[in-house]
Each structure stands twice: as structure tokens, then as C-alpha cells.
Tab-separated table of C-alpha atoms in Angstrom:
chain	number	residue	atom	x	y	z
A	18	MET	CA	0.000	0.000	0.000
A	19	ALA	CA	2.887	2.287	0.820
A	20	ARG	CA	4.415	1.543	-2.588
A	21	ALA	CA	1.153	2.247	-4.352
A	22	GLY	CA	0.758	5.428	-2.362
A	23	ALA	CA	4.242	6.612	-3.255
A	24	ALA	CA	3.665	5.866	-6.910
A	25	LEU	CA	0.424	7.859	-6.843
A	26	ILE	CA	2.161	10.761	-5.136
A	27	VAL	CA	4.811	10.941	-7.860
A	28	ALA	CA	2.320	10.495	-10.687
A	29	VAL	CA	-0.041	13.157	-9.392
A	30	ALA	CA	2.809	15.435	-8.407
A	31	SER	CA	4.197	15.308	-11.913
A	32	ILE	CA	0.924	16.783	-13.112
A	33	ALA	CA	0.156	18.870	-10.087
A	34	SER	CA	3.548	20.495	-10.386
A	35	ALA	CA	1.600	22.475	-12.895
A	36	ASP	CA	0.259	24.009	-9.757
A	37	ARG	CA	3.451	25.853	-9.140
A	38	ALA	CA	3.597	26.821	-12.668
A	39	CYS	CA	3.529	29.852	-14.448
A	40	ALA	CA	3.565	33.492	-14.762
A	41	TYR	CA	5.381	35.463	-17.244
A	42	THR	CA	8.597	37.156	-16.485
A	43	ALA	CA	10.774	39.432	-18.552
A	44	SER	CA	14.387	40.098	-19.370
A	45	GLY	CA	15.081	43.109	-21.529
A	46	ASP	CA	12.632	43.100	-24.408
A	47	ARG	CA	11.864	39.427	-23.868
A	48	ASN	CA	8.683	38.433	-22.095
A	49	PHE	CA	8.724	34.760	-21.271
A	50	ALA	CA	5.176	33.517	-21.651
A	51	ALA	CA	3.332	32.125	-18.679
A	52	THR	CA	4.066	28.436	-18.505
A	53	LEU	CA	1.456	25.919	-17.499
A	54	VAL	CA	3.483	22.887	-16.459
A	55	LEU	CA	6.883	24.176	-15.384
A	56	PRO	CA	7.318	26.545	-12.461
A	57	GLN	CA	7.827	30.172	-13.326
A	58	LEU	CA	11.195	31.702	-13.847
A	59	ALA	CA	11.303	34.587	-11.435
A	60	PRO	CA	9.440	36.383	-8.646
A	61	GLY	CA	6.389	38.437	-9.523
A	62	ASP	CA	3.138	39.876	-8.230
A	63	GLU	CA	0.501	37.693	-9.750
A	64	ALA	CA	-2.313	35.267	-9.298
A	65	TYR	CA	-3.145	32.376	-11.512
A	66	PHE	CA	-5.599	29.567	-11.707
A	67	ASN	CA	-5.485	26.408	-13.700
A	68	PHE	CA	-7.279	23.170	-14.239
A	69	ASN	CA	-5.853	19.979	-15.603
A	70	THR	CA	-7.009	16.453	-16.132
A	71	LEU	CA	-5.077	13.396	-17.235
A	72	PRO	CA	-5.905	9.721	-17.664
A	73	LEU	CA	-3.792	7.554	-15.341
A	74	SER	CA	-2.636	3.982	-15.640
A	75	SER	CA	-5.150	1.920	-13.752
A	76	SER	CA	-4.144	-1.445	-12.430
A	77	GLY	CA	-7.624	-2.737	-11.851
A	78	PRO	CA	-10.977	-1.945	-10.274
A	79	GLY	CA	-10.743	0.604	-7.495
A	80	THR	CA	-7.396	2.004	-8.622
A	81	ALA	CA	-6.786	5.475	-10.006
A	82	ASN	CA	-7.580	5.950	-13.682
A	83	ARG	CA	-7.831	9.752	-13.979
A	84	SER	CA	-6.705	12.819	-12.106
A	85	TYR	CA	-8.244	16.279	-11.911
A	86	ASN	CA	-6.525	19.294	-10.387
A	87	PHE	CA	-7.785	22.771	-9.634
A	88	ASN	CA	-4.903	25.008	-8.639
A	89	ALA	CA	-4.680	28.525	-7.330
A	90	VAL	CA	-1.451	30.408	-6.771
A	91	TYR	CA	-0.804	33.814	-5.277
A	92	ALA	CA	2.629	35.330	-5.698
A	93	LYS	CA	4.000	38.363	-3.899
A	94	THR	CA	7.291	40.123	-4.237
A	95	ILE	CA	9.113	41.043	-1.068
A	96	THR	CA	11.774	42.975	-2.929
A	97	HIS	CA	12.223	43.391	-6.663
A	98	ASP	CA	14.344	40.227	-6.729
A	99	LEU	CA	12.749	38.115	-3.997
A	100	GLY	CA	9.262	36.686	-3.976
A	101	ILE	CA	7.035	34.228	-2.167
A	102	TYR	CA	4.462	31.863	-3.649
A	103	LEU	CA	1.472	30.351	-1.893
A	104	GLU	CA	-0.354	27.518	-3.523
A	105	GLU	CA	-3.475	25.464	-2.986
A	106	SER	CA	-4.606	22.510	-5.059
A	107	TYR	CA	-7.833	20.586	-5.007
A	108	THR	CA	-7.508	17.167	-6.569
A	109	GLY	CA	-9.894	14.536	-7.777
A	110	ILE	CA	-8.753	10.961	-8.321
A	111	GLY	CA	-11.054	8.919	-10.497
A	112	LEU	CA	-11.147	5.301	-9.385
A	113	GLN	CA	-11.987	2.614	-11.870
A	114	GLY	CA	-15.552	1.582	-11.195
A	115	ALA	CA	-15.661	3.457	-7.899
A	116	GLY	CA	-16.344	7.106	-8.632
A	117	THR	CA	-14.007	9.985	-7.833
A	118	GLN	CA	-12.359	10.904	-4.559
A	119	TRP	CA	-11.746	14.581	-3.923
A	120	GLY	CA	-9.466	16.353	-1.503
A	121	TRP	CA	-6.849	19.014	-0.944
A	122	GLN	CA	-3.208	18.552	-1.723
A	123	ASN	CA	-0.630	19.475	0.859
A	124	GLN	CA	-0.063	23.169	1.345
A	125	ASP	CA	2.850	24.492	-0.575
A	126	MET	CA	4.990	27.576	-0.330
A	127	SER	CA	8.111	28.652	-2.144
A	128	LEU	CA	10.653	31.421	-2.283
A	129	LYS	CA	12.372	32.594	-5.424
A	130	TYR	CA	15.347	34.843	-5.793
A	131	LEU	CA	16.380	36.419	-9.065
A	132	VAL	CA	20.137	35.899	-9.180
A	133	ALA	CA	20.942	37.240	-12.634
A	134	ASN	CA	19.064	39.181	-15.271
A	135	SER	CA	20.977	40.247	-18.372
A	136	LEU	CA	18.687	42.630	-20.217
A	137	ASP	CA	20.799	42.727	-23.371
A	138	HIS	CA	21.128	38.967	-23.588
A	139	GLU	CA	17.594	38.126	-22.446
A	140	PHE	CA	19.027	35.795	-19.837
A	141	ILE	CA	17.616	35.015	-16.424
A	142	MET	CA	18.806	32.796	-13.622
A	143	THR	CA	16.741	32.181	-10.489
A	144	LEU	CA	17.147	30.093	-7.375
A	145	GLY	CA	14.115	28.705	-5.610
A	146	LEU	CA	13.253	26.819	-2.464
A	147	ASP	CA	9.924	25.050	-2.273
A	148	ARG	CA	8.410	23.637	0.892
A	149	GLU	CA	5.498	21.227	0.931
A	150	PHE	CA	3.976	20.818	4.366
A	151	GLY	CA	3.226	17.197	5.112
A	152	ASN	CA	-0.057	15.934	6.481
A	153	THR	CA	-1.942	19.070	5.465
A	154	GLY	CA	-3.793	17.420	2.583
A	155	ALA	CA	-5.927	14.361	1.974
A	156	ALA	CA	-4.149	11.029	1.655
A	157	ARG	CA	-6.958	9.715	-0.549
A	158	VAL	CA	-5.821	12.035	-3.337
A	159	GLY	CA	-2.133	11.318	-2.919
A	160	ALA	CA	-1.181	13.996	-0.389
A	161	SER	CA	1.665	12.588	1.648
A	162	ASP	CA	2.025	12.488	5.399
A	163	SER	CA	5.587	13.484	4.764
A	164	GLY	CA	6.547	16.993	3.801
A	165	ALA	CA	9.299	17.745	1.342
A	166	THR	CA	11.767	20.470	0.521
A	167	THR	CA	12.863	21.219	-3.016
A	168	PRO	CA	15.843	23.373	-3.957
A	169	GLN	CA	15.281	24.669	-7.464
A	170	LEU	CA	17.296	26.193	-10.274
A	171	TYR	CA	15.852	28.071	-13.233
A	172	PHE	CA	17.300	29.462	-16.431
A	173	GLY	CA	15.650	31.481	-19.167
A	174	LYS	CA	17.251	32.540	-22.427
A	175	GLY	CA	15.750	34.418	-25.329
A	176	LEU	CA	17.497	34.155	-28.669
A	177	GLY	CA	16.769	37.740	-29.649
A	178	ASP	CA	20.399	38.803	-29.247
A	179	LEU	CA	21.504	36.366	-31.928
A	180	ASP	CA	21.649	37.162	-35.637
A	181	ILE	CA	19.224	34.416	-36.657
A	182	GLY	CA	16.464	36.397	-38.346
A	183	TYR	CA	13.027	34.944	-37.864
A	184	LEU	CA	14.294	32.556	-35.214
A	185	ARG	CA	14.988	35.423	-32.818
A	186	PRO	CA	11.536	35.111	-31.197
A	187	LEU	CA	12.557	31.686	-29.885
A	188	ALA	CA	13.239	31.303	-26.195
A	189	ILE	CA	14.135	28.414	-23.941
A	190	THR	CA	13.562	28.033	-20.232
A	191	THR	CA	14.773	25.238	-17.985
A	192	PHE	CA	13.870	23.999	-14.540
A	193	SER	CA	15.629	21.594	-12.197
A	194	GLY	CA	14.574	20.566	-8.718
A	195	LEU	CA	15.461	17.929	-6.166
A	196	THR	CA	12.585	17.084	-3.841
A	197	LEU	CA	13.898	15.804	-0.546
A	198	ALA	CA	11.247	13.996	1.464
A	199	ASP	CA	11.086	14.459	5.204
A	200	ALA	CA	10.440	10.769	5.827
A	201	ALA	CA	9.875	7.387	4.189
A	202	PRO	CA	7.991	5.957	2.427
A	203	ARG	CA	7.943	9.077	0.312
A	204	PRO	CA	10.779	8.931	-2.230
A	205	ASP	CA	13.165	11.716	-3.078
A	206	VAL	CA	12.508	12.910	-6.611
A	207	VAL	CA	14.552	14.794	-9.147
A	208	SER	CA	12.632	16.944	-11.624
A	209	ASN	CA	13.928	18.419	-14.846
A	210	GLY	CA	12.057	20.289	-17.507
A	211	PHE	CA	12.339	22.737	-20.306
A	212	THR	CA	10.155	24.945	-22.466
A	213	VAL	CA	10.613	26.002	-26.053
A	214	GLU	CA	8.508	28.958	-27.140
A	215	TYR	CA	8.136	31.176	-30.181
A	216	SER	CA	6.785	34.607	-29.316
A	217	ILE	CA	4.668	36.240	-32.010
A	218	PRO	CA	4.613	39.521	-29.989
A	219	TYR	CA	8.406	39.450	-30.099
A	220	LEU	CA	8.341	38.800	-33.830
A	221	GLN	CA	6.019	41.767	-34.340
A	222	SER	CA	7.940	44.161	-32.124
A	223	LYS	CA	11.559	43.155	-32.602
A	224	VAL	CA	11.914	41.394	-35.949
A	225	LYS	CA	9.230	42.432	-38.405
A	226	SER	CA	5.632	43.545	-38.076
A	227	PHE	CA	3.337	41.500	-40.255
A	228	ASP	CA	-0.246	42.453	-40.984
A	229	VAL	CA	-1.857	39.616	-39.085
A	230	PRO	CA	-5.065	39.435	-37.018
A	231	ASP	CA	-4.946	40.512	-33.386
A	232	ILE	CA	-5.458	37.007	-32.134
A	233	VAL	CA	-2.307	35.907	-33.923
A	234	ARG	CA	-0.251	38.920	-32.824
A	235	ASN	CA	-0.637	37.959	-29.193
A	236	LEU	CA	0.024	34.235	-29.421
A	237	THR	CA	3.038	32.339	-28.179
A	238	PRO	CA	3.126	28.719	-29.289
A	239	MET	CA	5.132	26.672	-26.828
A	240	THR	CA	5.933	23.173	-25.722
A	241	GLU	CA	6.802	22.197	-22.192
A	242	VAL	CA	8.510	18.973	-21.181
A	243	LEU	CA	8.803	17.698	-17.611
A	244	PHE	CA	10.584	14.605	-16.320
A	245	THR	CA	10.493	13.311	-12.768
A	246	SER	CA	12.432	10.369	-11.456
A	247	PRO	CA	12.906	8.896	-7.992
A	248	VAL	CA	16.411	8.949	-6.600
A	249	GLY	CA	17.642	6.570	-3.931
A	250	ARG	CA	14.957	4.234	-2.643
A	251	SER	CA	11.968	4.563	-4.946
A	252	PHE	CA	9.192	3.063	-2.821
A	253	GLY	CA	7.560	1.950	-6.058
A	254	ALA	CA	7.690	5.324	-7.734
A	255	ARG	CA	8.692	5.354	-11.382
A	256	THR	CA	9.979	7.858	-13.885
A	257	THR	CA	7.378	10.136	-15.399
A	258	ALA	CA	7.638	12.216	-18.532
A	259	LEU	CA	5.094	14.710	-19.700
A	260	ILE	CA	5.065	16.606	-22.985
A	261	ALA	CA	2.749	19.596	-23.188
A	262	PRO	CA	2.375	21.367	-26.531
A	263	GLY	CA	0.086	24.360	-26.545
A	264	VAL	CA	-0.278	28.065	-26.871
A	265	SER	CA	-0.490	31.164	-24.720
A	266	TYR	CA	-2.517	34.264	-25.557
A	267	ALA	CA	-1.365	37.504	-23.953
A	268	GLY	CA	-3.737	40.357	-23.214
A	269	GLU	CA	-2.873	43.531	-21.312
A	270	GLY	CA	-2.034	42.263	-17.849
A	271	TRP	CA	-3.356	38.765	-18.363
A	272	GLU	CA	-2.549	35.580	-20.184
A	273	PHE	CA	-4.608	32.546	-21.039
A	274	GLY	CA	-2.902	29.316	-21.929
A	275	VAL	CA	-4.012	25.864	-22.948
A	276	GLU	CA	-1.890	22.804	-23.555
A	277	ALA	CA	-2.332	19.146	-24.249
A	278	LEU	CA	-0.800	16.813	-21.684
A	279	VAL	CA	0.852	13.924	-23.473
A	280	PRO	CA	2.300	11.264	-21.159
A	281	ALA	CA	5.502	9.704	-22.423
A	282	THR	CA	5.614	6.879	-19.887
A	283	ARG	CA	2.891	4.600	-18.525
A	284	ALA	CA	3.670	5.842	-15.042
A	285	THR	CA	2.668	9.318	-16.181
A	286	GLY	CA	-0.649	8.399	-17.736
A	287	THR	CA	-2.333	6.468	-20.465
A	288	GLY	CA	-3.979	9.058	-22.637
A	289	VAL	CA	-3.893	12.694	-23.589
A	290	GLY	CA	-5.011	15.183	-20.981
A	291	ILE	CA	-5.433	18.914	-21.016
A	292	ILE	CA	-4.453	21.909	-18.923
A	293	ALA	CA	-5.866	25.424	-19.113
A	294	GLN	CA	-4.741	28.433	-17.155
A	295	MET	CA	-5.667	32.036	-16.508
A	296	HIS	CA	-2.910	34.286	-15.281
A	297	ILE	CA	-3.394	37.789	-13.912
A	298	ALA	CA	-0.526	40.227	-13.497
A	299	LEU	CA	-1.298	42.052	-10.254
A	300	ASP	CA	1.677	44.328	-10.838
A	301	PHE	CA	-0.020	45.524	-14.019
A	302	PHE	CA	-3.489	46.167	-12.594
A	303	PHE	CA	-2.400	47.370	-9.146
A	304	PRO	CA	1.115	48.700	-9.687
A	305	GLU	CA	1.005	51.122	-6.784
A	306	SER	CA	-0.699	48.940	-4.174
A	307	ILE	CA	-0.803	45.142	-3.935
A	308	GLY	CA	1.176	44.823	-7.153
A	309	LYS	CA	4.407	46.301	-5.898
A	310	PRO	CA	7.096	44.750	-3.684
A	311	LEU	CA	6.611	44.955	0.070
A	312	ILE	CA	9.997	46.631	0.221
A	313	SER	CA	10.266	48.870	-2.802
A	314	THR	CA	12.534	51.640	-3.861
A	315	SER	CA	11.243	55.169	-3.602
A	316	TYR	CA	12.508	57.565	-6.187
A	317	PRO	CA	13.241	61.290	-5.945
B	16	MET	CA	-7.236	77.097	-3.499
B	17	LYS	CA	-4.982	74.074	-3.566
B	18	ARG	CA	-1.243	74.506	-3.553
B	19	ARG	CA	-1.047	72.953	-7.005
B	20	ASP	CA	-3.557	75.497	-8.352
B	21	LEU	CA	-1.640	78.334	-6.765
B	22	LEU	CA	1.508	77.140	-8.463
B	23	ALA	CA	-0.249	76.942	-11.812
B	24	ALA	CA	-1.794	80.378	-11.407
B	25	GLY	CA	1.546	81.799	-10.393
B	26	GLY	CA	3.135	80.246	-13.405
B	27	ALA	CA	0.489	81.672	-15.705
B	28	LEU	CA	1.090	85.184	-14.347
B	29	ALA	CA	4.812	84.894	-14.680
B	30	LEU	CA	4.632	83.548	-18.202
B	31	THR	CA	3.244	86.244	-20.366
B	32	VAL	CA	4.835	86.914	-23.710
B	33	LEU	CA	8.386	86.232	-24.754
B	34	SER	CA	10.319	89.419	-25.124
B	35	PRO	CA	11.125	90.720	-28.606
B	36	ALA	CA	14.744	90.469	-27.587
B	37	ASP	CA	14.260	86.741	-27.636
B	38	GLY	CA	13.360	86.917	-31.280
B	39	VAL	CA	9.620	86.254	-31.343
B	40	SER	CA	6.365	87.231	-29.765
B	41	ALA	CA	5.109	83.721	-29.136
B	42	GLN	CA	3.023	83.008	-26.036
B	43	ALA	CA	5.208	81.757	-23.219
B	44	THR	CA	4.286	78.313	-21.965
B	45	GLY	CA	7.009	77.666	-19.440
B	46	ASN	CA	10.178	78.902	-17.925
B	47	VAL	CA	13.577	77.619	-16.994
B	48	VAL	CA	13.799	76.611	-13.340
B	49	GLY	CA	17.032	74.634	-13.492
B	50	ILE	CA	19.934	74.664	-15.879
B	51	GLN	CA	23.390	73.185	-16.312
B	52	GLY	CA	25.675	73.846	-19.246
B	53	PRO	CA	25.129	76.021	-22.324
B	54	CYS	CA	21.531	75.110	-23.225
B	55	MET	CA	20.100	76.844	-26.276
B	56	VAL	CA	16.712	77.624	-27.748
B	57	GLN	CA	15.990	77.907	-31.452
B	58	ARG	CA	13.352	80.556	-31.981
B	59	GLY	CA	12.274	82.523	-35.071
B	60	GLY	CA	15.228	81.357	-37.110
B	61	GLY	CA	17.765	82.337	-34.486
B	62	GLN	CA	19.445	80.574	-31.635
B	63	VAL	CA	19.833	82.115	-28.198
B	64	PRO	CA	21.308	80.794	-24.962
B	65	LEU	CA	18.960	80.006	-22.115
B	66	LYS	CA	19.418	81.079	-18.542
B	67	LEU	CA	17.566	80.572	-15.295
B	68	GLY	CA	14.134	82.231	-15.379
B	69	ASP	CA	13.935	82.516	-19.174
B	70	ALA	CA	10.592	81.864	-20.784
B	71	VAL	CA	10.033	79.268	-23.475
B	72	GLY	CA	7.085	79.101	-25.812
B	73	VAL	CA	5.284	77.222	-28.513
B	74	SER	CA	7.445	76.399	-31.539
B	75	ASP	CA	10.636	76.734	-29.525
B	76	THR	CA	13.189	73.990	-30.036
B	77	ILE	CA	15.383	73.420	-27.032
B	78	ASP	CA	18.859	71.953	-27.351
B	79	VAL	CA	20.633	70.546	-24.325
B	80	PRO	CA	24.324	69.913	-24.986
B	81	ALA	CA	26.245	66.807	-24.012
B	82	ASN	CA	27.407	68.530	-20.834
B	83	GLY	CA	24.073	70.090	-19.941
B	84	LYS	CA	20.710	69.520	-18.285
B	85	LEU	CA	17.577	71.619	-18.182
B	86	LYS	CA	14.405	71.793	-16.116
B	87	LEU	CA	11.256	73.606	-17.227
B	88	ARG	CA	8.154	74.463	-15.244
B	89	MET	CA	5.232	74.704	-17.618
B	90	SER	CA	2.251	77.010	-17.297
B	91	ASP	CA	-0.003	74.194	-16.047
B	92	GLY	CA	2.452	73.245	-13.308
B	93	SER	CA	3.966	70.283	-15.134
B	94	VAL	CA	7.720	69.912	-14.818
B	95	ILE	CA	9.855	68.678	-17.696
B	96	SER	CA	13.491	67.725	-17.126
B	97	LEU	CA	15.774	67.234	-20.089
B	98	ALA	CA	18.896	65.083	-20.000
B	99	ALA	CA	22.166	65.817	-21.753
B	100	GLY	CA	22.011	65.518	-25.524
B	101	THR	CA	18.291	66.185	-25.798
B	102	ARG	CA	16.442	68.136	-28.489
B	103	LEU	CA	12.816	68.977	-27.764
B	104	THR	CA	10.270	71.090	-29.630
B	105	LEU	CA	7.239	72.571	-27.863
B	106	ALA	CA	4.762	72.035	-30.679
B	107	THR	CA	1.583	72.922	-28.774
B	108	TYR	CA	0.888	73.886	-25.184
B	109	GLN	CA	-2.632	75.109	-24.615
B	110	THR	CA	-4.114	75.951	-21.230
B	111	ASP	CA	-7.470	77.348	-20.237
B	112	ALA	CA	-8.061	80.623	-18.414
B	113	ALA	CA	-7.354	78.930	-15.088
B	114	GLY	CA	-4.021	77.658	-16.305
B	115	LYS	CA	-5.199	74.061	-16.606
B	116	ARG	CA	-3.724	72.110	-19.452
B	117	GLU	CA	-5.941	71.351	-22.425
B	118	ASN	CA	-3.539	70.135	-25.071
B	119	ALA	CA	0.218	69.658	-24.913
B	120	GLN	CA	2.165	68.260	-27.828
B	121	LEU	CA	5.910	67.900	-27.562
B	122	SER	CA	8.276	66.559	-30.176
B	123	LEU	CA	11.359	64.718	-28.932
B	124	ALA	CA	13.905	64.453	-31.734
B	125	GLN	CA	16.535	62.832	-29.561
B	126	GLY	CA	17.544	62.368	-25.959
B	127	LEU	CA	15.752	61.707	-22.706
B	128	LEU	CA	13.149	63.667	-20.781
B	129	ARG	CA	11.297	63.223	-17.544
B	130	ALA	CA	7.821	64.699	-17.311
B	131	VAL	CA	5.973	65.165	-14.045
B	132	VAL	CA	2.612	65.953	-15.556
B	133	ALA	CA	0.216	68.059	-13.514
B	134	PRO	CA	-3.208	66.488	-13.078
B	135	VAL	CA	-6.245	68.235	-14.523
B	136	ASP	CA	-9.913	67.694	-13.785
B	137	HIS	CA	-11.100	67.688	-17.373
B	138	PRO	CA	-10.155	65.793	-20.528
B	139	SER	CA	-6.780	66.913	-21.778
B	140	THR	CA	-3.827	65.557	-23.645
B	141	PHE	CA	-0.128	65.452	-22.941
B	142	GLU	CA	1.726	63.743	-25.737
B	143	VAL	CA	5.362	63.349	-26.663
B	144	SER	CA	6.049	62.236	-30.185
B	145	THR	CA	9.268	60.710	-31.456
B	146	ALA	CA	10.286	59.544	-34.907
B	147	VAL	CA	8.952	56.065	-34.217
B	148	GLY	CA	5.838	56.701	-32.143
B	149	THR	CA	3.896	58.722	-29.610
B	150	ALA	CA	3.459	58.455	-25.851
B	151	GLY	CA	0.333	59.939	-24.335
B	152	VAL	CA	-0.514	60.453	-20.664
B	153	ARG	CA	-2.991	62.194	-18.387
B	154	SER	CA	-1.298	62.498	-15.048
B	155	THR	CA	1.941	60.794	-14.331
B	156	ASP	CA	5.665	60.919	-13.657
B	157	TRP	CA	7.448	59.285	-16.497
B	158	PHE	CA	10.410	59.189	-18.869
B	159	ILE	CA	10.747	58.959	-22.606
B	160	GLU	CA	13.973	58.544	-24.510
B	161	ALA	CA	14.355	58.911	-28.270
B	162	LYS	CA	17.237	57.295	-30.093
B	163	PRO	CA	17.797	56.801	-33.807
B	164	GLY	CA	15.265	54.167	-34.801
B	165	SER	CA	13.787	53.563	-31.368
B	166	ALA	CA	12.188	55.039	-28.278
B	167	GLN	CA	11.624	53.785	-24.786
B	168	VAL	CA	9.277	54.806	-21.994
B	169	GLY	CA	9.494	54.229	-18.256
B	170	VAL	CA	6.671	55.147	-15.859
B	171	LEU	CA	7.094	56.008	-12.185
B	172	THR	CA	3.464	56.861	-11.424
B	173	GLY	CA	0.291	56.888	-13.495
B	174	SER	CA	0.249	55.250	-16.880
B	175	VAL	CA	1.355	55.954	-20.423
B	176	VAL	CA	0.100	54.659	-23.755
B	177	LEU	CA	2.899	54.136	-26.268
B	178	THR	CA	1.741	53.983	-29.883
B	179	SER	CA	3.724	52.954	-32.923
B	180	ALA	CA	3.715	55.515	-35.714
B	181	ALA	CA	4.017	52.737	-38.280
B	182	THR	CA	1.581	50.073	-37.109
B	183	HIS	CA	-0.633	52.220	-34.825
B	184	ARG	CA	-0.491	49.438	-32.252
B	185	SER	CA	-0.423	50.612	-28.645
B	186	GLU	CA	0.975	49.319	-25.384
B	187	THR	CA	-0.279	50.503	-22.007
B	188	ILE	CA	2.535	51.012	-19.517
B	189	PRO	CA	1.553	51.179	-15.832
B	190	ALA	CA	3.599	52.515	-12.923
B	191	ARG	CA	6.976	50.837	-12.381
B	192	TRP	CA	6.850	49.403	-15.897
B	193	GLY	CA	8.551	50.331	-19.143
B	194	ALA	CA	8.486	49.457	-22.825
B	195	ARG	CA	10.442	50.052	-25.995
B	196	LEU	CA	9.420	50.826	-29.533
B	197	GLU	CA	11.475	50.205	-32.663
B	198	ALA	CA	10.919	51.886	-36.013
B	199	GLY	CA	8.281	50.276	-38.182
B	200	ARG	CA	7.175	47.740	-35.582
B	201	ASP	CA	4.695	47.124	-32.802
B	202	PRO	CA	5.674	48.281	-29.308
B	203	VAL	CA	7.558	45.679	-27.330
B	204	GLU	CA	5.514	44.084	-24.556
B	205	ALA	CA	5.772	46.198	-21.411
B	206	ARG	CA	7.603	44.820	-18.405
B	207	VAL	CA	8.480	45.754	-14.849
B	208	TRP	CA	11.593	47.910	-14.789
B	209	ALA	CA	14.331	47.145	-12.303
B	210	PRO	CA	15.126	49.861	-9.751
B	211	GLN	CA	18.510	50.294	-11.417
B	212	GLU	CA	16.842	51.222	-14.695
B	213	PHE	CA	14.798	53.967	-13.056
B	214	GLN	CA	17.770	55.204	-11.088
B	215	ALA	CA	19.749	55.528	-14.304
B	216	VAL	CA	17.196	57.752	-16.047
B	217	ILE	CA	16.547	59.756	-12.892
B	218	ALA	CA	20.247	60.501	-12.596
B	219	ARG	CA	20.396	61.619	-16.198
B	220	THR	CA	17.475	64.024	-15.835
B	221	ASN	CA	18.124	65.288	-12.336
B	222	VAL	CA	18.765	69.025	-12.404
B	223	PRO	CA	19.870	70.325	-9.001
């Protein structure tokens, strides 16, 4: 039972890591689109909400065959370079022939610090530290009794500083994290992911403006890939791999994204799922109140 | 009467008509309240040096040399600070009888300016045009810099709408944000500016 529980935790976590996802961030003239599966690159003042569902590998009647996640994240900057994230997730686990069990995931909080931001080279590096508080969620939906701490490393690089013509709107972001469980039987897990995106707004503003409809001007096609793998004693957990092709539409101060969730291993899922997300930039709508850092610079 | 209104009224009284010695009889719209270096004004085909207290008016083109800075207080109470290497033309600056701004159109050929725009209680415009686009505001403290082939805007308070002259696409820039515009293209997506970016433009436009 412990092995099955650990496997469910990793499988759901690989999808529910979408929870921590997202929010745009910028370096120079590059705006990295809000991601839906990978965590965001850098601190910000924002709120976002997403829903995802994915078929799971069922091993018989009464075992999980689909997951549903509703996620809400609130992010607040403490300084321009340091921010805190608070996250809540409500999960449903569909059981083969036995309905769906619903419950909260463990509470999650993270800190992110922007280490480097090269405006000219559209390069960002961020360090993060995520803390999941054990025994704060429902075990029936995979929430572990054990908490976990995850040091994280993020990179973002836009290719706009390179002389590559129409490929300049391309950007790549990466994410690496090592989740260290507080106690067995929860396994330690290493997570790695990357995003490749092609920003039409960047094309229009930095390369060449084409006469295209508004809906196209604001699109950023992107694909996210996330791998998770147990390290050390696995407690039955297996490697998961998720590929998420989709698109993000950017309005003024908000973004809406939708992606397919394509499992690349049986431990991840058995069919194509979907994730959709609405992201609101609080620093755009409330720049002089809740949208600014708690400790901000005052200017003469 | 509010302090701001008193300032505006005072400014309107002080700014009457440019003296014939200055070369024209244009209506004065502001005066020099801070100056560094040999700043000049082109007026009526001639060029004259500016000094503290001088009036400037519509159609004047102000040149700030590489070793200079200039601060103007306009008739509506707005304050415009020009960084070194800036060329600015006061195309239009209309106020009502109470000294409240109705329509201000500035043309920034090159360089950097900071505008602390006085609020008004009726519809009005305050626009700065560059070769690549126009930035329009109502009440705000902001910066605009014109370079060959591009312009960029940073906003400290209020908001600015930056519009491309070529594509007519606009980008709204809220407080603490900034955006760039390149010739012939849409504005770049706005983003939060780092404190260092604001400090840099403040230092360049600060006139003691």
C-alpha cells in the first residue's frame, strides 16, 4: 500500500507540479510567456488559476484511472528580486468503477530569488526553495504524510540577441529541482524540464511587423517537457515524462494558456489530458498597491 | 485654493509673452527653473542661450548639450526635465483661463526627458512624439527617450500609452513598468523595470 501510495504521489505530483507553474517574467525586451506545467522563472506579483485532467494507468478496479486538479497560486514580491508563492490545489482521483475521490493537496509555499538578469542577452537565472507541508492534505488524493523540501534552479534565455532572423523570437527556459522527502515511504525525486517557445509579440515588435489578425499577434506557441524520477529508494515510484504542446494568448495584464498533456511513460498516464490556465498580473493592474514589492525603492 | 492650483496660477502670471529680444512674440508656456551647461533655444530662425528664469514658448526647439541639463516648469504646473544631448520642440501647449492644461504636444527628436505631468480635472492631452511613435498620458511621472530608430518609456506613477507611428499598435505602460518601440514595428511588450533602470534615467534628468 505504501508503494502504491508513493507511486500515486509521484504520478499526481508530476501533473500537479503544474500548480506551481507559471507566470510570465521578462528580461530586456523578452517576455517569457506564462508556462502551465513548469514553475515560473522569477518572482512576480501575480495570481493564476489552472485546471488539468489526465488519464492515469489503472491497475484494476478501485485504482486510479484519472486525475483532476484545480490550482490557485498567489505570488508576492518582497523585494524586486525576492518573492514568495502560496499555492493550494484541489484534486480529484477517479477510481476505476468506484467514482471519484476529492481532496486538498498538501499546502505548498516557495521562495524565489532572481540571481541574474541580463537585459541585453535576455538571460535570467533564479534560485528557488519550495516547501510542501506534510499531512496538510488528503491522503486519498495522494497527499503525503511526509513533507518535502525542493531546492530549485531556473534558467531562461531568449534568442533575440543572436543574428538568426526569424528565429529570434525563440526562447528556452529550464527547470531543475530535487525534492527531498522528510520521511519514508515518500521517495526523493529529481525533476527536470524545459520549455521552447516562439513569441509572435516578439516577432512583431523586434523582428518584423506583419499584418496579421490581433489574435495571432498575441500568441506564443510553446511546448513544455517535464521529467520526474525517484532517486535513492523509490518506494515503487517510477519515472514520469510529460510533454505539453500548446499556446499562450497575452492580453494587457493577463494571459490565457491551454496545452495538451501527453504522457511519455505509462507511469505518467495512459492518454492525452489537457491543462488550461488564466494568469493575472497584479503588478499591471495594481502597480502602486498590492502589485508592488513589500519593500520597494522610492525615487526622488 | 490648492497649492497645485496656486503654483499653476503663479506660473500663468509669470509667463506672459516672450520678449522681442528673444526673437519672437510667441506666447510663453514655461520657464527655466534649473539649468546646467550652455543650453540653447531655437526661436524665429535664431538661436539664443537660455538662462535661469527665461521663458520658453510654442514652436521653440530646445537643445541641451552633451554637458548640460535643463528643467522647465510649464504654465499648467507640469515639470519637464531634459537630459544631456536632448532636443525637444514645444509644438503645442494650450491651457485654459485657469491655467489648466488642455492640449500639450511635444516633439522629442533625440535624448531623454522626464515629465511630471500636472493632473487636470477635465479631458486633456499630454503627448510626446518621437520619430517612431507617440506616448500619451494624463497624469503621471514618467520618462521617454528617443534614439535613432527607437524610443523607450518608463513610468514612475500613473500610466502611459505608447503607440507605434508605423503600425498604430499601442501598449499601455503602468507605474513601475517600461516598454520600448522600434521603427516600423509594434511596441515591445511592457515589463516591470528594475530599480537600477529607473535610477539611471533619474540621474540623467536630475537638475539640481
